[in-house]
Short mmCIF file of C-alpha atoms in Angstrom, two decimals:
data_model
loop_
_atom_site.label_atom_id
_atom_site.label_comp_id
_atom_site.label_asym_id
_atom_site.label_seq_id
_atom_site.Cartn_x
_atom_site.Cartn_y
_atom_site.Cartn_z
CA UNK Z 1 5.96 19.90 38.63
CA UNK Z 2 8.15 19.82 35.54
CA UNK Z 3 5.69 16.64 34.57
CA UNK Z 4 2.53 19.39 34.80
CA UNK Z 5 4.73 21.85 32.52
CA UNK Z 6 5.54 19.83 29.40
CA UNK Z 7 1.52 19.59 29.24
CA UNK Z 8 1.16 23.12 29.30
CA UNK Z 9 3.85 23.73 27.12
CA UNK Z 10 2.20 21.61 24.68
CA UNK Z 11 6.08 19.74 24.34
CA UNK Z 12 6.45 16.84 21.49
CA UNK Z 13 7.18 14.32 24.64
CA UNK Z 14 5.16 14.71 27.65
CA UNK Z 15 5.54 11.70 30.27
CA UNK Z 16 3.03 13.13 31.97
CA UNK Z 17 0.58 12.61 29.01
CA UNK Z 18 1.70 9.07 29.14
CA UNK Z 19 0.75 8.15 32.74
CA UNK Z 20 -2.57 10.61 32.96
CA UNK Z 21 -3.67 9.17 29.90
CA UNK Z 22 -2.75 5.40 29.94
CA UNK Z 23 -5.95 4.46 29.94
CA UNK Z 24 -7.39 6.48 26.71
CA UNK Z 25 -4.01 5.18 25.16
CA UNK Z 26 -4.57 1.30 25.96
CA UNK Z 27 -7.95 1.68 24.94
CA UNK Z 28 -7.51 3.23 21.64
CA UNK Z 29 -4.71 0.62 21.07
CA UNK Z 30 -6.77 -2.33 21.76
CA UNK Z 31 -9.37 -1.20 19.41
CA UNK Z 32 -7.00 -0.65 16.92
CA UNK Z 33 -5.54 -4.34 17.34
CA UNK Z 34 -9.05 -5.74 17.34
CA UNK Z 35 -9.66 -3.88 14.04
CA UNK Z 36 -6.84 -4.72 12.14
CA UNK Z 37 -6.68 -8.31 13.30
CA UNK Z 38 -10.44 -8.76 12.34
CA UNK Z 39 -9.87 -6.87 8.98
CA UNK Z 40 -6.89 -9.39 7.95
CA UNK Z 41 -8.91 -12.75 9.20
CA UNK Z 42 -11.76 -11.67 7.67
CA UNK Z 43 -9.54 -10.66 4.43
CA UNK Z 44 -7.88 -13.90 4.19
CA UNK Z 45 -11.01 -15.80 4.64
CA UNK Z 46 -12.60 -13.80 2.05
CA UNK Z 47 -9.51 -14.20 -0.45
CA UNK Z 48 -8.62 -18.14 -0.28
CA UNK Z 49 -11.96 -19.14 -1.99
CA UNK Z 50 -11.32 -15.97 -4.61
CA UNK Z 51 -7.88 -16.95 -5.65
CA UNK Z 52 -9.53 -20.93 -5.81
CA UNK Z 53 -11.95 -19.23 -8.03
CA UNK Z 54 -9.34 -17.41 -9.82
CA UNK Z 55 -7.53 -20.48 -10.56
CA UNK Z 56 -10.19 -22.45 -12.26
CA UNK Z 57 -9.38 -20.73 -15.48
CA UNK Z 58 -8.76 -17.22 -17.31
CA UNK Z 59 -13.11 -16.41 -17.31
CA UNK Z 60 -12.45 -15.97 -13.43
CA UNK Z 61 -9.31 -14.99 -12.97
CA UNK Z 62 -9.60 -11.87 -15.38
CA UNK Z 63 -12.96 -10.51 -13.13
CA UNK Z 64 -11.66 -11.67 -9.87
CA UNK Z 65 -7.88 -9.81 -10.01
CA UNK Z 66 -9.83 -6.66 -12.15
CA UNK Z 67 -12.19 -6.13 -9.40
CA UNK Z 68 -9.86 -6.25 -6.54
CA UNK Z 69 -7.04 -3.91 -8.31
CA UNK Z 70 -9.94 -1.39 -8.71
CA UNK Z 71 -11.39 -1.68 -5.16
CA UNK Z 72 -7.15 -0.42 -4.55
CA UNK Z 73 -7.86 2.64 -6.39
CA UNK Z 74 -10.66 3.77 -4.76
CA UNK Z 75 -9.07 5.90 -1.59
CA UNK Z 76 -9.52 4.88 1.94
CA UNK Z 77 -11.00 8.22 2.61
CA UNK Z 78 -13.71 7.23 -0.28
CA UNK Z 79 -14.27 3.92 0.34
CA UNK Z 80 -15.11 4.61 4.45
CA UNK Z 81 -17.35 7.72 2.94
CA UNK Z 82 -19.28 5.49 0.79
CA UNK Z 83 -19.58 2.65 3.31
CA UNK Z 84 -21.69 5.16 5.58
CA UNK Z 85 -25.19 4.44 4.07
CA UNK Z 86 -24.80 1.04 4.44
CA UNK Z 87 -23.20 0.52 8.41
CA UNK Z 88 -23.80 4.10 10.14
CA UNK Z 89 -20.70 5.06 12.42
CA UNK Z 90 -19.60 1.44 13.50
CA UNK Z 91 -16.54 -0.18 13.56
CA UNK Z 92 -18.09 -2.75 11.14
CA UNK Z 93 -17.98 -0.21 8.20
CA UNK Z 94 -14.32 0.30 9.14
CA UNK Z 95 -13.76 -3.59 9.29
CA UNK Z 96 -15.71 -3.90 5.91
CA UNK Z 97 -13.39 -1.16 4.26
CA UNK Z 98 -9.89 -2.75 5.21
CA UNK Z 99 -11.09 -5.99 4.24
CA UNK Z 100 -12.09 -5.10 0.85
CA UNK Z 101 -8.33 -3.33 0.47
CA UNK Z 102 -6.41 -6.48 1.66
CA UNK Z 103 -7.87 -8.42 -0.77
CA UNK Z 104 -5.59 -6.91 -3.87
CA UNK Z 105 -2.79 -7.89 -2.46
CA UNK Z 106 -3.65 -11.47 -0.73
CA UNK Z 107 -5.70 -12.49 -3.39
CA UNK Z 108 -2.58 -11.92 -5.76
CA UNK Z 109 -0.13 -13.51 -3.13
CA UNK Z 110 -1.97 -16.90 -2.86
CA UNK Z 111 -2.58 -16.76 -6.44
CA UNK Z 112 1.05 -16.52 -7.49
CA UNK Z 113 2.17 -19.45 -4.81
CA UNK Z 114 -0.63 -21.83 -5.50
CA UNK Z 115 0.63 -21.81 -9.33
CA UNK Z 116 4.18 -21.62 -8.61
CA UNK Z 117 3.92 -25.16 -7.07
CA UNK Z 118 5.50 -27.63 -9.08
CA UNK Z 119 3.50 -29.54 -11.57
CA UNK Z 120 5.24 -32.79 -10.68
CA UNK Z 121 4.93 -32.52 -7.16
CA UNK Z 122 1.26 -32.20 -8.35
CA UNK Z 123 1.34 -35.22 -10.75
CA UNK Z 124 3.69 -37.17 -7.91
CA UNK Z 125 0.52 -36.67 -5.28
CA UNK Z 126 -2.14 -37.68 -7.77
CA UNK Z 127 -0.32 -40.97 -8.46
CA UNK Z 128 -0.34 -41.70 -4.91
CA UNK Z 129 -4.16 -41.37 -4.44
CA UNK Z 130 -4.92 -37.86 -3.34
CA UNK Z 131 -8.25 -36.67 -4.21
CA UNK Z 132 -8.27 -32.70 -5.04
CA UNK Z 133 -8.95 -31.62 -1.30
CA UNK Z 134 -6.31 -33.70 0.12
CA UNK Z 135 -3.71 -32.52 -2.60
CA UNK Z 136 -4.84 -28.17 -2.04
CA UNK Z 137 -4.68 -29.25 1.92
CA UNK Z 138 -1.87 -31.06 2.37
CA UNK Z 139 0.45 -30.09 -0.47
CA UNK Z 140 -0.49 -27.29 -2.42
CA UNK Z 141 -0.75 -25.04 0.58
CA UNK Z 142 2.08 -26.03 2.43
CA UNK Z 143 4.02 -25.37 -0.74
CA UNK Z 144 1.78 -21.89 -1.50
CA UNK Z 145 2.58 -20.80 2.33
CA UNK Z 146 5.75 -18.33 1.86
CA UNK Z 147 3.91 -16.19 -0.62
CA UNK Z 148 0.88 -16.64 1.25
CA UNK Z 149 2.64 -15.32 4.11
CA UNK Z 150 4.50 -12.82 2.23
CA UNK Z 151 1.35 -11.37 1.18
CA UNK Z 152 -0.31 -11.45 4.47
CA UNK Z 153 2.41 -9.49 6.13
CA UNK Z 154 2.11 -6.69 3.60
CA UNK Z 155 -1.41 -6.77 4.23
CA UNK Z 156 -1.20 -6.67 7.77
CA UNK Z 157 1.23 -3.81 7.92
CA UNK Z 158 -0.85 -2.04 5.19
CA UNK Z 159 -4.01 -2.25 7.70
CA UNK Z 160 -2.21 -1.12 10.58
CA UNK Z 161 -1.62 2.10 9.36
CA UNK Z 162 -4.57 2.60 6.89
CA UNK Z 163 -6.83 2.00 10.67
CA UNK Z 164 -6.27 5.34 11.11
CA UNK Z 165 -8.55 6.63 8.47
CA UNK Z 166 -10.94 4.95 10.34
CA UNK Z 167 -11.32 8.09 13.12
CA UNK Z 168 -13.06 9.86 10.19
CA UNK Z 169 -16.28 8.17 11.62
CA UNK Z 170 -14.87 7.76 14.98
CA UNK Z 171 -13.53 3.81 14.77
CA UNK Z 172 -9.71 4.34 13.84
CA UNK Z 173 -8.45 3.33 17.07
CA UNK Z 174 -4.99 5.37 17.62
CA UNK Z 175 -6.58 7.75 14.78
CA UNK Z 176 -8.69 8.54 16.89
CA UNK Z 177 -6.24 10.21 18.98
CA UNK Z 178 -4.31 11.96 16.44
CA UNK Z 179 -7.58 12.93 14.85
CA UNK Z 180 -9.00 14.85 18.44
CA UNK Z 181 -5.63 16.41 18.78
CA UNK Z 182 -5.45 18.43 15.48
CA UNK Z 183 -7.98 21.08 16.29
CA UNK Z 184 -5.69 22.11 19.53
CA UNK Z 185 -2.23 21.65 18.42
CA UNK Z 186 -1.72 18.81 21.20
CA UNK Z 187 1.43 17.92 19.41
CA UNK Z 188 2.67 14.88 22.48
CA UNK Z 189 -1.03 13.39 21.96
CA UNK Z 190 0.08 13.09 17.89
CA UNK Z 191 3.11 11.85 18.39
CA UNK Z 192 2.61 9.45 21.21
CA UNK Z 193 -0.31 7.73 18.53
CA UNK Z 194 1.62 7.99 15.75
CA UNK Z 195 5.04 6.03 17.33
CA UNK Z 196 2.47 3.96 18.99
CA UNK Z 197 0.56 3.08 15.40
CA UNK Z 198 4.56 1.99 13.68
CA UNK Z 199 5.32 0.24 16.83
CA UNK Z 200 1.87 -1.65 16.32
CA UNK Z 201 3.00 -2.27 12.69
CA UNK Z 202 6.37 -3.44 13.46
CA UNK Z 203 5.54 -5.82 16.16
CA UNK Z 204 2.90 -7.60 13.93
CA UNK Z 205 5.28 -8.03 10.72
CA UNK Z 206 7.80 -9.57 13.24
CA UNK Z 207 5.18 -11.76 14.97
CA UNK Z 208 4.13 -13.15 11.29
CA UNK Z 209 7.71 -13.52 10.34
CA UNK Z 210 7.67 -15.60 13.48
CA UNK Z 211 4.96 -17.65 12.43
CA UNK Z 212 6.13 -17.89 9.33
CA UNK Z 213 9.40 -19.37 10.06
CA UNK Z 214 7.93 -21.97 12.37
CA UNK Z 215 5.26 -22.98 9.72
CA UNK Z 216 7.74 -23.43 6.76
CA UNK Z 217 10.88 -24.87 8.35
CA UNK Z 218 11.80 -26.08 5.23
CA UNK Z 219 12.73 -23.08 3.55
CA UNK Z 220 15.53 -22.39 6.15
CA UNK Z 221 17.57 -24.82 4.26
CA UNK Z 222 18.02 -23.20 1.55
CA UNK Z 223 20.35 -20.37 2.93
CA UNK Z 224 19.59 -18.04 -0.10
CA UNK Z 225 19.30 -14.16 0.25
CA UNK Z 226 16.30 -13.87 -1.76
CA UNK Z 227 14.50 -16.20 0.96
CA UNK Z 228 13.29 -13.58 3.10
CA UNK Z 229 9.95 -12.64 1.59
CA UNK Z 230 11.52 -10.54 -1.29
CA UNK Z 231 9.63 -12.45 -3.66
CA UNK Z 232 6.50 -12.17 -2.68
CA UNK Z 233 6.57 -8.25 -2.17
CA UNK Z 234 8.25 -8.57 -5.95
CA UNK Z 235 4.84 -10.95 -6.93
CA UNK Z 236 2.73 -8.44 -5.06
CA UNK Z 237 3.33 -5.16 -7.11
CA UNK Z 238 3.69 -7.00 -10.19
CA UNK Z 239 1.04 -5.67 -12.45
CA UNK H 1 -29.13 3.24 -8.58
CA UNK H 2 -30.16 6.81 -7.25
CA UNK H 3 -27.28 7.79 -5.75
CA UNK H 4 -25.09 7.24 -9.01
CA UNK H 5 -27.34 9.25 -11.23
CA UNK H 6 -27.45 11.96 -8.31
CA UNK H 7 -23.25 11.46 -8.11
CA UNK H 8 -23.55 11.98 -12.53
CA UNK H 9 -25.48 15.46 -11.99
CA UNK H 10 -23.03 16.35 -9.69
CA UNK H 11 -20.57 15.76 -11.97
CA UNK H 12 -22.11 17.52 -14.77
CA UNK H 13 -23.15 20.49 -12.82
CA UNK H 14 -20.60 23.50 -14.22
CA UNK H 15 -21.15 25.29 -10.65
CA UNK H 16 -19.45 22.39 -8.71
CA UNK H 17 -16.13 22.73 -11.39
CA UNK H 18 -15.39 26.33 -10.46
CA UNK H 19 -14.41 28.42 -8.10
CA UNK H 20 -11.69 28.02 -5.23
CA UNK H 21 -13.42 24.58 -3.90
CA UNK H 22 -14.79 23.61 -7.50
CA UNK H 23 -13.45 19.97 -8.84
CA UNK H 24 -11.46 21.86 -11.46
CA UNK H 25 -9.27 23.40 -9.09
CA UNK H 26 -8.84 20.05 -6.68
CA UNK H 27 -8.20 17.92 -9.67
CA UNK H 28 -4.86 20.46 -10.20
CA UNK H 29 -3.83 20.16 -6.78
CA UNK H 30 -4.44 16.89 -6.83
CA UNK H 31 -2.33 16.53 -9.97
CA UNK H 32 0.10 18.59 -9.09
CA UNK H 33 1.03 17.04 -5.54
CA UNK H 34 1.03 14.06 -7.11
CA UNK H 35 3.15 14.20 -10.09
CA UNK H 36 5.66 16.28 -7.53
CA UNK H 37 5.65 13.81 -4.78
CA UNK H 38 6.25 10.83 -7.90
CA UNK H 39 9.02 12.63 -9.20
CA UNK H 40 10.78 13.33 -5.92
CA UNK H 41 10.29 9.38 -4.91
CA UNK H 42 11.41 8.30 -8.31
CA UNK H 43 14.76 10.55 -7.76
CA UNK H 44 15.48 9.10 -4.36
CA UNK H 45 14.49 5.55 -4.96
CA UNK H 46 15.76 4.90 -8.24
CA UNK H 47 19.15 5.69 -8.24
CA UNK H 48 19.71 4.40 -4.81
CA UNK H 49 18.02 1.06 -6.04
CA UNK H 50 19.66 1.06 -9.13
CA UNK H 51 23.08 1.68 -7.53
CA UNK H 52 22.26 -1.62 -4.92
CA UNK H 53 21.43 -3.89 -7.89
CA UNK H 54 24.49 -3.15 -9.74
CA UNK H 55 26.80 -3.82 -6.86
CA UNK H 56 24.51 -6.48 -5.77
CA UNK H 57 25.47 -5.41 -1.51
CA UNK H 58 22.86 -3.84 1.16
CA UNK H 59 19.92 -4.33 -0.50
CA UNK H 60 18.01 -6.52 2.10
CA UNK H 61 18.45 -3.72 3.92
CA UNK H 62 17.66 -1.04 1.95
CA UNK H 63 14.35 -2.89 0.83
CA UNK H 64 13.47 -3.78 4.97
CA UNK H 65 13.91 -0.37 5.50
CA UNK H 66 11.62 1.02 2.84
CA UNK H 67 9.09 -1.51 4.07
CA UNK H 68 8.85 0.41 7.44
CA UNK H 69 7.93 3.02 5.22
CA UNK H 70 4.78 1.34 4.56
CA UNK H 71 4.06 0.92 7.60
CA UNK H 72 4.07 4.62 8.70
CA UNK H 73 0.51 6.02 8.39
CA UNK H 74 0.12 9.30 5.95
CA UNK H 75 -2.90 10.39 7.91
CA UNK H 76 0.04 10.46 10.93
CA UNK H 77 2.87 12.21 9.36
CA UNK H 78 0.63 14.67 7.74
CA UNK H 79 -0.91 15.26 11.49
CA UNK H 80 2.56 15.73 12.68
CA UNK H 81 3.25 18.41 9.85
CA UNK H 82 0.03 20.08 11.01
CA UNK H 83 1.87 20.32 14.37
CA UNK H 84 4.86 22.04 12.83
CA UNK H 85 5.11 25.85 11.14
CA UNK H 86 5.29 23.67 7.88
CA UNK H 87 1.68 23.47 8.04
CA UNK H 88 1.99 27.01 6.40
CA UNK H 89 4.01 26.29 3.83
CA UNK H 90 1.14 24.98 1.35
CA UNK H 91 1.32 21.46 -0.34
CA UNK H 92 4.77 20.75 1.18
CA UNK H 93 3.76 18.17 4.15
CA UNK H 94 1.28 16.31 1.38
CA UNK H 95 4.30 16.05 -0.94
CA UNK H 96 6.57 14.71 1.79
CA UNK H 97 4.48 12.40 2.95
CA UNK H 98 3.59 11.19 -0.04
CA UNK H 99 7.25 10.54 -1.35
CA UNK H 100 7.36 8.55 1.79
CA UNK H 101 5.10 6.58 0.53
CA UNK H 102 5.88 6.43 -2.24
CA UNK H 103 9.53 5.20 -2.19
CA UNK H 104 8.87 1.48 -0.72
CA UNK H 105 7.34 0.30 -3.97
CA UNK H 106 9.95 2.06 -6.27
CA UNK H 107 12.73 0.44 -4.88
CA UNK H 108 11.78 -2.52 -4.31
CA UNK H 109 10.86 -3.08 -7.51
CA UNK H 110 13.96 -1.75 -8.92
CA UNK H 111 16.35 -3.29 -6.81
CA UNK H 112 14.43 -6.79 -7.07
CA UNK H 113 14.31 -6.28 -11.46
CA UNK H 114 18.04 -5.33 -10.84
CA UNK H 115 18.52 -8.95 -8.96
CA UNK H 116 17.03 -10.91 -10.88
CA UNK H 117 19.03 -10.14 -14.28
CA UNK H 118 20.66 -13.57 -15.07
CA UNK H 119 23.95 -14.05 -13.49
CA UNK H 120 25.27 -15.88 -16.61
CA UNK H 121 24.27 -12.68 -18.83
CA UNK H 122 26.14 -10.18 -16.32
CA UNK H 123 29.01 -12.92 -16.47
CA UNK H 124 28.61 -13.06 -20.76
CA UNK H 125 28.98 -8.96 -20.77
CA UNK H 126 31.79 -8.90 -18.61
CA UNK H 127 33.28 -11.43 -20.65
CA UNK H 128 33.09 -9.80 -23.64
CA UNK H 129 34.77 -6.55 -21.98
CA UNK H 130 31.60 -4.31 -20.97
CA UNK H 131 32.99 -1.86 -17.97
CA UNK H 132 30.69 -1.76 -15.23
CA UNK H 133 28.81 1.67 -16.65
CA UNK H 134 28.38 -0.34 -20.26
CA UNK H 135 26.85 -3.44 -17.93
CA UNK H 136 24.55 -1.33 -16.36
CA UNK H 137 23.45 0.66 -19.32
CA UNK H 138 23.49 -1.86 -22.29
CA UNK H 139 22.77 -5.24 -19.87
CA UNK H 140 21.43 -4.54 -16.37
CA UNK H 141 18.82 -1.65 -17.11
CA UNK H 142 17.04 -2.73 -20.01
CA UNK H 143 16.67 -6.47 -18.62
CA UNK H 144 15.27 -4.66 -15.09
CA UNK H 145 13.07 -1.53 -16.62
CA UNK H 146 9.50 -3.96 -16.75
CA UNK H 147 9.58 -4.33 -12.97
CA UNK H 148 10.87 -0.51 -12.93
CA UNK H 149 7.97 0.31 -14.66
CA UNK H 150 5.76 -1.87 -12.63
CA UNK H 151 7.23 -0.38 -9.34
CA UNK H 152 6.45 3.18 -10.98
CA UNK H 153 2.94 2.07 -11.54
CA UNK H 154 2.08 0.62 -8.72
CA UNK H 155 3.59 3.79 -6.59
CA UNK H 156 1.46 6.45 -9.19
CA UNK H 157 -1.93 4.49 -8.20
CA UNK H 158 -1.22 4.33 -4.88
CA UNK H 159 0.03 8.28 -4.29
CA UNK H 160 -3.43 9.48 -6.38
CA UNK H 161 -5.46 7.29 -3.99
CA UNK H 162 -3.53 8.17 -0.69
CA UNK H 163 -3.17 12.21 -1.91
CA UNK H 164 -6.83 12.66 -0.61
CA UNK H 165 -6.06 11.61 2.92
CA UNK H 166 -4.46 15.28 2.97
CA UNK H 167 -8.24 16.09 2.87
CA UNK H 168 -8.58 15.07 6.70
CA UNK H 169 -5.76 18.11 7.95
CA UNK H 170 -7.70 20.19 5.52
CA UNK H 171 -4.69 20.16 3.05
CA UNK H 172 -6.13 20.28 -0.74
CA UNK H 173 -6.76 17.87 -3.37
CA UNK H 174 -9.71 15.78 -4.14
CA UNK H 175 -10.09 14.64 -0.94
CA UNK H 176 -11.73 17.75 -0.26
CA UNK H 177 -14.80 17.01 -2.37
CA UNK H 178 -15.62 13.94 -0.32
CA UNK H 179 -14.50 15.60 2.76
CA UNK H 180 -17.11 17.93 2.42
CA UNK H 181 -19.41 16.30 0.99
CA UNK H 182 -19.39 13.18 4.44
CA UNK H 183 -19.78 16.83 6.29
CA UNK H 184 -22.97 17.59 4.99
CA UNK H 185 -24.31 14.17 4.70
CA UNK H 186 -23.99 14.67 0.90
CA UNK H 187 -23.82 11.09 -0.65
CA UNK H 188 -24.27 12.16 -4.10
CA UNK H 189 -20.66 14.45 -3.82
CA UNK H 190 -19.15 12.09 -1.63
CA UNK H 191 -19.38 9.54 -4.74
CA UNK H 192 -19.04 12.09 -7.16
CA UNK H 193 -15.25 12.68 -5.33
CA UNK H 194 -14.52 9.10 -5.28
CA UNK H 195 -15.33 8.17 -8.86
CA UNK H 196 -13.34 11.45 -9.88
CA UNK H 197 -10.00 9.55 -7.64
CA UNK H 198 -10.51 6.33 -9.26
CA UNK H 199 -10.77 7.77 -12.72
CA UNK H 200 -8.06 9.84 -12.01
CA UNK H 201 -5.90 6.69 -11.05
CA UNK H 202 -7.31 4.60 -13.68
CA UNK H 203 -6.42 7.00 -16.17
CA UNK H 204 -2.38 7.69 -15.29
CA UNK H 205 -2.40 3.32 -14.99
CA UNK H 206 -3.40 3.66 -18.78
CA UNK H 207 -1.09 6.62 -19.17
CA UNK H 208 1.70 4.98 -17.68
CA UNK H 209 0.88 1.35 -19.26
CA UNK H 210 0.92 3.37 -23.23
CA UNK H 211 4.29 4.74 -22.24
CA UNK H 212 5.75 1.87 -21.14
CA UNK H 213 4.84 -0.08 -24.53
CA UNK H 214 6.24 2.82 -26.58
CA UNK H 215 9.75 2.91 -24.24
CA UNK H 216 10.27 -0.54 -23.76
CA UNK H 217 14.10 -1.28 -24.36
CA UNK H 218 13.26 -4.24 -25.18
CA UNK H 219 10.66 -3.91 -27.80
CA UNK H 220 12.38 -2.68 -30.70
CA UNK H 221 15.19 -5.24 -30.29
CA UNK H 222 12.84 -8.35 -30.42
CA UNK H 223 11.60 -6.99 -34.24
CA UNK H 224 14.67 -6.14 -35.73
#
């Protein structure tokens, strides 16, 4: 019975919401994985051939960063607004939005570690015969991969929470939640999504950390402070 | 094409300026809950980041810690306001979840531009018998204000742009425009609120980007 009350009292934690509502809560977080995790492929598929572009020389970089840094201005509320005429109410107008916003900040990120490499490691695998694929593949990106990851889990966190904008046209995943619980005050419903939505957040950073540490194993030698991704986030808001 | 030239009549149609709901008014709130919010995140970030940097301890922490920040959604926290008696208290619950927004890139920008000033300078002050408050004021500050002011930027773009989530709890600003314009299927208003956003963030960039030129510590010194 005291389960039954906290509903009706309309209490911040209800474990009664939780178990008669498990299923509307999985569901809305599995969308909102799917969403994010489509966004940030998509965004990083997207931005590896830009910051390539950008490389080539100042006549591509200048467009290239100006026109992602302005797509960053343009608020999420905005940009999913002004997506409508072109995708109706679908999750691929949400998907479309995020990606264009992840782009700032991983173009930037791969950017800044595929010039940091060193110009005689550079010079050291031209000597030895690698052809410009081979060197990008093998050890310009291996070299480029803390920022790059640096910049990825920014972006990644960043989409996590800006999904929720997405329940203004009904794909927002644990928006949508929070969203349908404003007009009645349903204050465990908004709570429940909104723990739920950092949780999400948290657990992906941590799960890229992850993956970054086993990808670069080389940076664990150096045991300096700064090594933990600092310097990217520094790279990111830089200009 | 059409739906920019319908977006530029909007714009220069006096009837959609005035009034209660006219773009006059929303660009004010707008303004004003975002300047607010900027200051209030400026006098919690920077002191605290400024304060790290100098002793050089608890940083990491500080900066992990302001990176949950970012990961809290503003559409969320402003919900949970809505769910509280604050929601009658006006702008309050945008400006506090903007200032949590804000904070993450303020202080990690600071405490970062505070790290990375050259040991061998701090160690060259101290040497010549600067006290800790003449290291931070003469040495430390000037050599960290550019990322300072890039942290500041960064965090003024970003609050203008995320201000008109408030829109979606029916909080003010120039969310509202586009709000109501994606209720009425209104295209022409919904860019119209947009482009006024962007300009409005573009503009304080510029703003901030002029001042930072004419306060540069640094400037002066490398003419003289």
């Amino acid at each position: 019975m005291a389960g039954q009350n906290c509903l009706v009292a309309n209490d911040w934690i209800c474990g009664e919401y939780l178990r008669s509502r498990s299923h509307e809560l999985t569901e809305a977080t599995v969308q909102h994985i799917w969403i994010t995790a489509a966004s940030v492929l998509i965004g990083l598929a997207v931005a590896f051939p830009l910051a390539l572009l950008a490389r080539r020389g100042r006549h591509f970089a200048g467009p290239v960063l100006g026109l992602t840094t302005v797509l960053y201005t343009v608020p999420s509320l905005a940009m999913f607004s002004l997506l409508l005429p072109l995708f109706g109410l679908s999750a691929a107008l949400v998907v479309t939005g995020l990606v264009l916003y992840s782009l700032t900040i991983l173009v930037r990120n791969i950017l800044a570690g595929l010039e940091a490499v060193p110009q005689e490691a550079r010079e050291a695998a031209t000597g030895m015969g690698y052809g410009p694929v081979r060197l990008l593949w093998e050890v310009e990106l291996p070299l480029a991969l803390p920022a790059l990851m640096a910049g990825l889990r920014i972006a990644t966190v960043s989409t996590v929470a800006l999904t929720t904008v997405g329940s203004l046209v009904g794909k927002g995943g644990l928006g949508n939640l929070i969203e349908d619980a404003l007009p009645s005050f349903f204050k465990a419903q908004v709570l429940t999504a909104s723990v739920l939505c950092v949780l999400l957040a948290v657990a992906a950073d941590l799960l890229l950390l992850g993956a970054q540490r086993l990808l670069t194993p080389w940076t664990r030698i150096r045991t300096s402070a700064g090594a933990s991704g600092v310097p990217g986030i520094a790279k990111t808001e830089a200009g | 094409m059409g739906v920019i030239a319908e977006a530029w009549t909007w714009l220069t149609t006096g009837a959609n300026w005035s009034g209660d709901g006219g773009a006059a008014h929303r660009l004010a709130e707008h303004l004003y809950v975002s300047g607010i919010a900027l200051a209030v995140a400026c006098l919690i970030a920077l002191p605290v980041a400024l304060y790290l940097g100098h002793v050089g301890k608890g940083g990491g922490l500080a900066v992990n810690l302001s990176n949950v920040g970012r990961a809290v959604p503003v559409f969320a926290v402003l919900a949970l306001f809505m769910m509280t008696p604050l929601r009658n208290s006006g702008y309050l619950p945008t400006v506090i979840a903007l200032v949590l927004f804000a904070v993450p890139p303020l202080l990690t920008n600071a405490y970062v531009g505070m790290t990375e000033v050259d040991r061998s300078v701090r160690e060259a002050a101290r040497g010549m018998g600067m006290s800790g408050t003449q290291l931070f004021v003469r040495v430390e500050l000037p050599l960290a204000y550019p990322m300072i002011m890039t942290g500041l930027r960064s965090a003024a773009v970003q609050v203008i742009a995320t201000a008109s989530i408030a829109a979606m709890v029916g909080l003010g600003g120039l969310g509202r425009i586009i709000t109501a314009g994606f209720n009425t299927y209104d295209t022409a208003q919904v860019f119209a609120g947009a482009v006024l956003v962007a300009l409005l963030a573009l503009v304080v960039e510029g703003v901030l980007v002029a001042l930072d030129r004419l306060l540069s510590p640094l400037r002066r010194r490398r003419t003289a």
